[in-house]
C-alpha cells in the first residue's frame, strides 16, 4: 500500500479491470477496486469521483510521483502488485469479489 | 455557476467534474443522480481538455433537475453522427496510451443523461447540453 490514510474498507463492493478511463467511468461503482496499469494522476481523479475503495496498480508498474502526491492530498488509496492484471483479477474473483 | 476548462492537455481534467460533484452533494441530490451527472460532466470536460482550446462547464440545479452545458472554443466537429459512434475517436496516440480517447465519451454522456444535445461549428467550437432528472430506483439505470 503506497497511500491510504483510511486504509481499505472492510467491504469491497466489486472490482473493475480496465486501462480505459471511460470504461471505468461507465462500469465502476462506489467501493470497487480498480485494477489498472495506468500510473498518471488522472487515475486518482477518477477514483475520487467514483468513490472507489482503492486503485490497484498491477504488473509491477509504479505510480508517477504526481499521482502519489494527488492520492495523498485527496485521500485515495493506491496499492501496487508485481502480478499482472489477469492474475490479480483471478485471485480477487476466487476470494469472492464479484 | 460555471467553471473554466483549459484545453491542450488531459492532466488538468477532472476539476470541473469534482467541483460539480461537491455542489450537487451540497444541494442534497440523490447519489444515483449525482453519479450520472459527474460521469457525464467528466467526459465532457475530458473532451474539452483533449480537443479544444478552452471551454466552460455551466451547471444549473433546479429542485431535483440538473442541467450541464459544456461549451468550447476549438476545431469543432464536422461530422457529428460519426463522432457519436461508439469507438470513433480522433484523440492522439499519446492520449490513447494513457487510457483517454477510447471513443466512449459521448456514449457515456448519452447513457447518463436524460436529455442530450450537441451542436458544433467547424472552426468555432462545440456545445453539449445535457439534462438529468431522478430515475425510479427499480429501473436499471445504465452505467
mmCIF file of N, CA, C and O in Angstrom, chain B residues 82-142:
data_model
loop_
_atom_site.group_PDB
_atom_site.id
_atom_site.type_symbol
_atom_site.label_atom_id
_atom_site.label_comp_id
_atom_site.label_asym_id
_atom_site.label_seq_id
_atom_site.Cartn_x
_atom_site.Cartn_y
_atom_site.Cartn_z
ATOM 1 N N UNK B 82 -20.759 10.727 -36.919
ATOM 2 C CA UNK B 82 -19.551 9.904 -36.837
ATOM 3 C C UNK B 82 -18.904 10.032 -35.449
ATOM 4 O O UNK B 82 -18.489 9.035 -34.848
ATOM 5 N N UNK B 83 -18.870 11.256 -34.926
ATOM 6 C CA UNK B 83 -18.259 11.479 -33.612
ATOM 7 C C UNK B 83 -19.015 10.745 -32.503
ATOM 8 O O UNK B 83 -18.425 10.316 -31.513
ATOM 9 N N UNK B 84 -20.330 10.619 -32.679
ATOM 10 C CA UNK B 84 -21.152 9.971 -31.642
ATOM 11 C C UNK B 84 -21.063 8.454 -31.701
ATOM 12 O O UNK B 84 -21.479 7.772 -30.774
ATOM 13 N N UNK B 85 -20.524 7.925 -32.805
ATOM 14 C CA UNK B 85 -20.477 6.477 -32.947
ATOM 15 C C UNK B 85 -19.490 5.886 -31.941
ATOM 16 O O UNK B 85 -18.334 6.297 -31.896
ATOM 17 N N UNK B 86 -19.946 4.939 -31.099
ATOM 18 C CA UNK B 86 -19.057 4.360 -30.094
ATOM 19 C C UNK B 86 -17.797 3.793 -30.741
ATOM 20 O O UNK B 86 -17.860 3.105 -31.760
ATOM 21 N N UNK B 87 -16.654 4.117 -30.168
ATOM 22 C CA UNK B 87 -15.380 3.625 -30.678
ATOM 23 C C UNK B 87 -14.679 4.606 -31.596
ATOM 24 O O UNK B 87 -13.476 4.502 -31.804
ATOM 25 N N UNK B 88 -15.449 5.570 -32.149
ATOM 26 C CA UNK B 88 -14.800 6.551 -33.019
ATOM 27 C C UNK B 88 -14.064 7.574 -32.168
ATOM 28 O O UNK B 88 -14.588 8.073 -31.186
ATOM 29 N N UNK B 89 -12.838 7.889 -32.549
ATOM 30 C CA UNK B 89 -12.057 8.862 -31.791
ATOM 31 C C UNK B 89 -11.021 9.516 -32.676
ATOM 32 O O UNK B 89 -10.486 8.889 -33.599
ATOM 33 N N UNK B 90 -10.757 10.794 -32.406
ATOM 34 C CA UNK B 90 -9.668 11.470 -33.112
ATOM 35 C C UNK B 90 -8.549 11.818 -32.132
ATOM 36 O O UNK B 90 -7.681 12.623 -32.438
ATOM 37 N N UNK B 91 -8.596 11.213 -30.949
ATOM 38 C CA UNK B 91 -7.570 11.507 -29.935
ATOM 39 C C UNK B 91 -6.205 10.999 -30.395
ATOM 40 O O UNK B 91 -6.100 10.033 -31.153
ATOM 41 N N UNK B 92 -5.165 11.643 -29.905
ATOM 42 C CA UNK B 92 -3.798 11.283 -30.294
ATOM 43 C C UNK B 92 -3.410 9.918 -29.730
ATOM 44 O O UNK B 92 -4.021 9.418 -28.784
ATOM 45 N N UNK B 93 -2.378 9.349 -30.325
ATOM 46 C CA UNK B 93 -1.865 8.060 -29.854
ATOM 47 C C UNK B 93 -1.445 8.157 -28.401
ATOM 48 O O UNK B 93 -1.701 7.270 -27.587
ATOM 49 N N UNK B 94 -0.848 9.275 -28.056
ATOM 50 C CA UNK B 94 -0.388 9.503 -26.678
ATOM 51 C C UNK B 94 -1.586 9.466 -25.705
ATOM 52 O O UNK B 94 -1.543 8.816 -24.663
ATOM 53 N N UNK B 95 -2.651 10.165 -26.102
ATOM 54 C CA UNK B 95 -3.848 10.205 -25.248
ATOM 55 C C UNK B 95 -4.410 8.805 -25.058
ATOM 56 O O UNK B 95 -4.807 8.426 -23.954
ATOM 57 N N UNK B 96 -4.406 8.030 -26.128
ATOM 58 C CA UNK B 96 -4.967 6.671 -26.044
ATOM 59 C C UNK B 96 -4.141 5.778 -25.139
ATOM 60 O O UNK B 96 -4.671 4.959 -24.399
ATOM 61 N N UNK B 97 -2.816 5.933 -25.214
ATOM 62 C CA UNK B 97 -1.943 5.116 -24.362
ATOM 63 C C UNK B 97 -2.220 5.364 -22.889
ATOM 64 O O UNK B 97 -2.050 4.489 -22.049
ATOM 65 N N UNK B 98 -2.650 6.590 -22.601
ATOM 66 C CA UNK B 98 -2.932 6.941 -21.202
ATOM 67 C C UNK B 98 -4.354 6.581 -20.804
ATOM 68 O O UNK B 98 -4.790 6.863 -19.702
ATOM 69 N N UNK B 99 -5.081 5.974 -21.720
ATOM 70 C CA UNK B 99 -6.420 5.500 -21.381
ATOM 71 C C UNK B 99 -7.535 6.474 -21.692
ATOM 72 O O UNK B 99 -8.680 6.266 -21.319
ATOM 73 N N UNK B 100 -7.179 7.578 -22.400
ATOM 74 C CA UNK B 100 -8.205 8.538 -22.820
ATOM 75 C C UNK B 100 -8.562 8.262 -24.271
ATOM 76 O O UNK B 100 -7.892 7.491 -24.952
ATOM 77 N N UNK B 101 -9.597 8.952 -24.744
ATOM 78 C CA UNK B 101 -9.879 8.934 -26.177
ATOM 79 C C UNK B 101 -10.208 7.559 -26.725
ATOM 80 O O UNK B 101 -9.796 7.192 -27.817
ATOM 81 N N UNK B 102 -10.956 6.774 -25.947
ATOM 82 C CA UNK B 102 -11.322 5.428 -26.399
ATOM 83 C C UNK B 102 -12.586 5.439 -27.249
ATOM 84 O O UNK B 102 -13.059 4.387 -27.666
ATOM 85 N N UNK B 103 -13.115 6.612 -27.496
ATOM 86 C CA UNK B 103 -14.343 6.692 -28.282
ATOM 87 C C UNK B 103 -15.572 6.276 -27.489
ATOM 88 O O UNK B 103 -16.577 5.837 -28.043
ATOM 89 N N UNK B 104 -15.489 6.408 -26.170
ATOM 90 C CA UNK B 104 -16.604 6.026 -25.300
ATOM 91 C C UNK B 104 -17.250 7.224 -24.614
ATOM 92 O O UNK B 104 -18.252 7.085 -23.919
ATOM 93 N N UNK B 105 -16.662 8.395 -24.802
ATOM 94 C CA UNK B 105 -17.103 9.570 -24.052
ATOM 95 C C UNK B 105 -18.546 9.963 -24.318
ATOM 96 O O UNK B 105 -19.350 10.099 -23.393
ATOM 97 N N UNK B 106 -18.893 10.125 -25.608
ATOM 98 C CA UNK B 106 -20.268 10.532 -25.923
ATOM 99 C C UNK B 106 -21.268 9.442 -25.541
ATOM 100 O O UNK B 106 -22.374 9.738 -25.094
ATOM 101 N N UNK B 107 -20.861 8.177 -25.691
ATOM 102 C CA UNK B 107 -21.757 7.080 -25.299
ATOM 103 C C UNK B 107 -22.038 7.147 -23.798
ATOM 104 O O UNK B 107 -23.179 6.976 -23.354
ATOM 105 N N UNK B 108 -21.003 7.421 -23.013
ATOM 106 C CA UNK B 108 -21.192 7.562 -21.565
ATOM 107 C C UNK B 108 -22.120 8.728 -21.246
ATOM 108 O O UNK B 108 -23.002 8.629 -20.395
ATOM 109 N N UNK B 109 -21.893 9.849 -21.937
ATOM 110 C CA UNK B 109 -22.737 11.027 -21.687
ATOM 111 C C UNK B 109 -24.197 10.717 -22.004
ATOM 112 O O UNK B 109 -25.098 11.037 -21.239
ATOM 113 N N UNK B 110 -24.416 10.053 -23.152
ATOM 114 C CA UNK B 110 -25.789 9.767 -23.567
ATOM 115 C C UNK B 110 -26.477 8.774 -22.633
ATOM 116 O O UNK B 110 -27.668 8.852 -22.396
ATOM 117 N N UNK B 111 -25.700 7.843 -22.104
ATOM 118 C CA UNK B 111 -26.268 6.851 -21.193
ATOM 119 C C UNK B 111 -26.622 7.474 -19.845
ATOM 120 O O UNK B 111 -27.612 7.115 -19.219
ATOM 121 N N UNK B 112 -25.808 8.424 -19.423
ATOM 122 C CA UNK B 112 -26.025 9.037 -18.108
ATOM 123 C C UNK B 112 -27.106 10.120 -18.141
ATOM 124 O O UNK B 112 -27.848 10.283 -17.183
ATOM 125 N N UNK B 113 -27.153 10.855 -19.240
ATOM 126 C CA UNK B 113 -28.066 11.998 -19.306
ATOM 127 C C UNK B 113 -29.468 11.555 -19.704
ATOM 128 O O UNK B 113 -29.650 10.551 -20.390
ATOM 129 N N UNK B 114 -30.469 12.310 -19.256
ATOM 130 C CA UNK B 114 -31.846 12.026 -19.646
ATOM 131 C C UNK B 114 -32.224 12.815 -20.889
ATOM 132 O O UNK B 114 -33.234 12.536 -21.527
ATOM 133 N N UNK B 115 -31.425 13.815 -21.196
ATOM 134 C CA UNK B 115 -31.597 14.564 -22.438
ATOM 135 C C UNK B 115 -30.207 15.000 -22.889
ATOM 136 O O UNK B 115 -29.388 15.430 -22.073
ATOM 137 N N UNK B 116 -29.908 14.835 -24.173
ATOM 138 C CA UNK B 116 -28.569 15.108 -24.691
ATOM 139 C C UNK B 116 -28.672 15.800 -26.038
ATOM 140 O O UNK B 116 -29.365 15.323 -26.930
ATOM 141 N N UNK B 117 -28.016 16.952 -26.149
ATOM 142 C CA UNK B 117 -27.992 17.660 -27.434
ATOM 143 C C UNK B 117 -26.573 18.119 -27.719
ATOM 144 O O UNK B 117 -25.849 18.500 -26.795
ATOM 145 N N UNK B 118 -26.190 18.094 -28.972
ATOM 146 C CA UNK B 118 -24.855 18.576 -29.330
ATOM 147 C C UNK B 118 -24.954 19.430 -30.580
ATOM 148 O O UNK B 118 -25.668 19.077 -31.526
ATOM 149 N N UNK B 119 -24.301 20.575 -30.544
ATOM 150 C CA UNK B 119 -24.212 21.413 -31.733
ATOM 151 C C UNK B 119 -22.742 21.775 -31.912
ATOM 152 O O UNK B 119 -22.001 21.856 -30.932
ATOM 153 N N UNK B 120 -22.336 21.953 -33.158
ATOM 154 C CA UNK B 120 -20.936 22.257 -33.392
ATOM 155 C C UNK B 120 -20.776 23.059 -34.662
ATOM 156 O O UNK B 120 -21.543 22.893 -35.616
ATOM 157 N N UNK B 121 -19.799 23.938 -34.640
ATOM 158 C CA UNK B 121 -19.487 24.699 -35.840
ATOM 159 C C UNK B 121 -18.000 24.538 -36.106
ATOM 160 O O UNK B 121 -17.172 24.860 -35.235
ATOM 161 N N UNK B 122 -17.686 24.021 -37.285
ATOM 162 C CA UNK B 122 -16.274 23.781 -37.623
ATOM 163 C C UNK B 122 -15.501 25.090 -37.573
ATOM 164 O O UNK B 122 -15.943 26.107 -38.099
ATOM 165 N N UNK B 123 -14.380 25.066 -36.881
ATOM 166 C CA UNK B 123 -13.542 26.263 -36.758
ATOM 167 C C UNK B 123 -13.937 27.154 -35.594
ATOM 168 O O UNK B 123 -13.229 28.121 -35.289
ATOM 169 N N UNK B 124 -15.059 26.871 -34.961
ATOM 170 C CA UNK B 124 -15.519 27.715 -33.846
ATOM 171 C C UNK B 124 -15.547 26.941 -32.532
ATOM 172 O O UNK B 124 -14.889 27.312 -31.560
ATOM 173 N N UNK B 125 -16.306 25.855 -32.515
ATOM 174 C CA UNK B 125 -16.377 25.105 -31.268
ATOM 175 C C UNK B 125 -17.616 24.243 -31.184
ATOM 176 O O UNK B 125 -18.388 24.135 -32.140
ATOM 177 N N UNK B 126 -17.772 23.646 -30.014
ATOM 178 C CA UNK B 126 -18.818 22.648 -29.804
ATOM 179 C C UNK B 126 -19.539 22.934 -28.491
ATOM 180 O O UNK B 126 -18.927 23.385 -27.531
ATOM 181 N N UNK B 127 -20.842 22.670 -28.491
ATOM 182 C CA UNK B 127 -21.614 22.806 -27.256
ATOM 183 C C UNK B 127 -22.412 21.535 -27.017
ATOM 184 O O UNK B 127 -23.126 21.064 -27.904
ATOM 185 N N UNK B 128 -22.249 20.975 -25.833
ATOM 186 C CA UNK B 128 -23.012 19.795 -25.423
ATOM 187 C C UNK B 128 -23.948 20.223 -24.296
ATOM 188 O O UNK B 128 -23.515 20.824 -23.318
ATOM 189 N N UNK B 129 -25.235 19.952 -24.471
ATOM 190 C CA UNK B 129 -26.223 20.306 -23.452
ATOM 191 C C UNK B 129 -26.869 19.035 -22.924
ATOM 192 O O UNK B 129 -27.405 18.240 -23.696
ATOM 193 N N UNK B 130 -26.788 18.844 -21.618
ATOM 194 C CA UNK B 130 -27.340 17.625 -21.012
ATOM 195 C C UNK B 130 -28.249 17.995 -19.848
ATOM 196 O O UNK B 130 -27.960 18.914 -19.097
ATOM 197 N N UNK B 131 -29.346 17.257 -19.747
ATOM 198 C CA UNK B 131 -30.222 17.436 -18.591
ATOM 199 C C UNK B 131 -30.399 16.106 -17.886
ATOM 200 O O UNK B 131 -30.375 15.042 -18.518
ATOM 201 N N UNK B 132 -30.564 16.187 -16.596
ATOM 202 C CA UNK B 132 -30.649 14.992 -15.750
ATOM 203 C C UNK B 132 -31.805 15.148 -14.780
ATOM 204 O O UNK B 132 -32.022 16.234 -14.246
ATOM 205 N N UNK B 133 -32.525 14.086 -14.561
ATOM 206 C CA UNK B 133 -33.531 14.089 -13.510
ATOM 207 C C UNK B 133 -33.558 12.711 -12.850
ATOM 208 O O UNK B 133 -33.053 11.740 -13.409
ATOM 209 N N UNK B 134 -34.113 12.628 -11.642
ATOM 210 C CA UNK B 134 -34.066 11.353 -10.913
ATOM 211 C C UNK B 134 -34.756 10.250 -11.700
ATOM 212 O O UNK B 134 -35.777 10.484 -12.354
ATOM 213 N N UNK B 135 -34.189 9.038 -11.649
ATOM 214 C CA UNK B 135 -34.822 7.875 -12.282
ATOM 215 C C UNK B 135 -35.369 6.994 -11.177
ATOM 216 O O UNK B 135 -34.805 6.942 -10.088
ATOM 217 N N UNK B 136 -36.464 6.295 -11.468
ATOM 218 C CA UNK B 136 -37.036 5.403 -10.450
ATOM 219 C C UNK B 136 -35.994 4.385 -9.985
ATOM 220 O O UNK B 136 -35.234 3.870 -10.812
ATOM 221 N N UNK B 137 -35.966 4.100 -8.707
ATOM 222 C CA UNK B 137 -34.955 3.211 -8.137
ATOM 223 C C UNK B 137 -35.003 1.797 -8.711
ATOM 224 O O UNK B 137 -33.994 1.128 -8.801
ATOM 225 N N UNK B 138 -36.211 1.365 -9.096
ATOM 226 C CA UNK B 138 -36.361 -0.006 -9.582
ATOM 227 C C UNK B 138 -35.795 -0.184 -10.988
ATOM 228 O O UNK B 138 -35.437 -1.266 -11.382
ATOM 229 N N UNK B 139 -35.714 0.939 -11.712
ATOM 230 C CA UNK B 139 -35.253 0.889 -13.105
ATOM 231 C C UNK B 139 -33.753 0.609 -13.142
ATOM 232 O O UNK B 139 -32.996 1.087 -12.323
ATOM 233 N N UNK B 140 -33.344 -0.205 -14.100
ATOM 234 C CA UNK B 140 -31.898 -0.414 -14.315
ATOM 235 C C UNK B 140 -31.358 0.875 -14.897
ATOM 236 O O UNK B 140 -31.753 1.294 -15.983
ATOM 237 N N UNK B 141 -30.455 1.518 -14.159
ATOM 238 C CA UNK B 141 -30.105 2.885 -14.511
ATOM 239 C C UNK B 141 -28.860 3.007 -15.378
ATOM 240 O O UNK B 141 -28.263 4.038 -15.444
ATOM 241 N N UNK B 142 -28.477 1.961 -16.031
ATOM 242 C CA UNK B 142 -27.418 2.116 -17.004
ATOM 243 C C UNK B 142 -26.038 1.916 -16.435
ATOM 244 O O UNK B 142 -25.726 0.830 -15.975
#
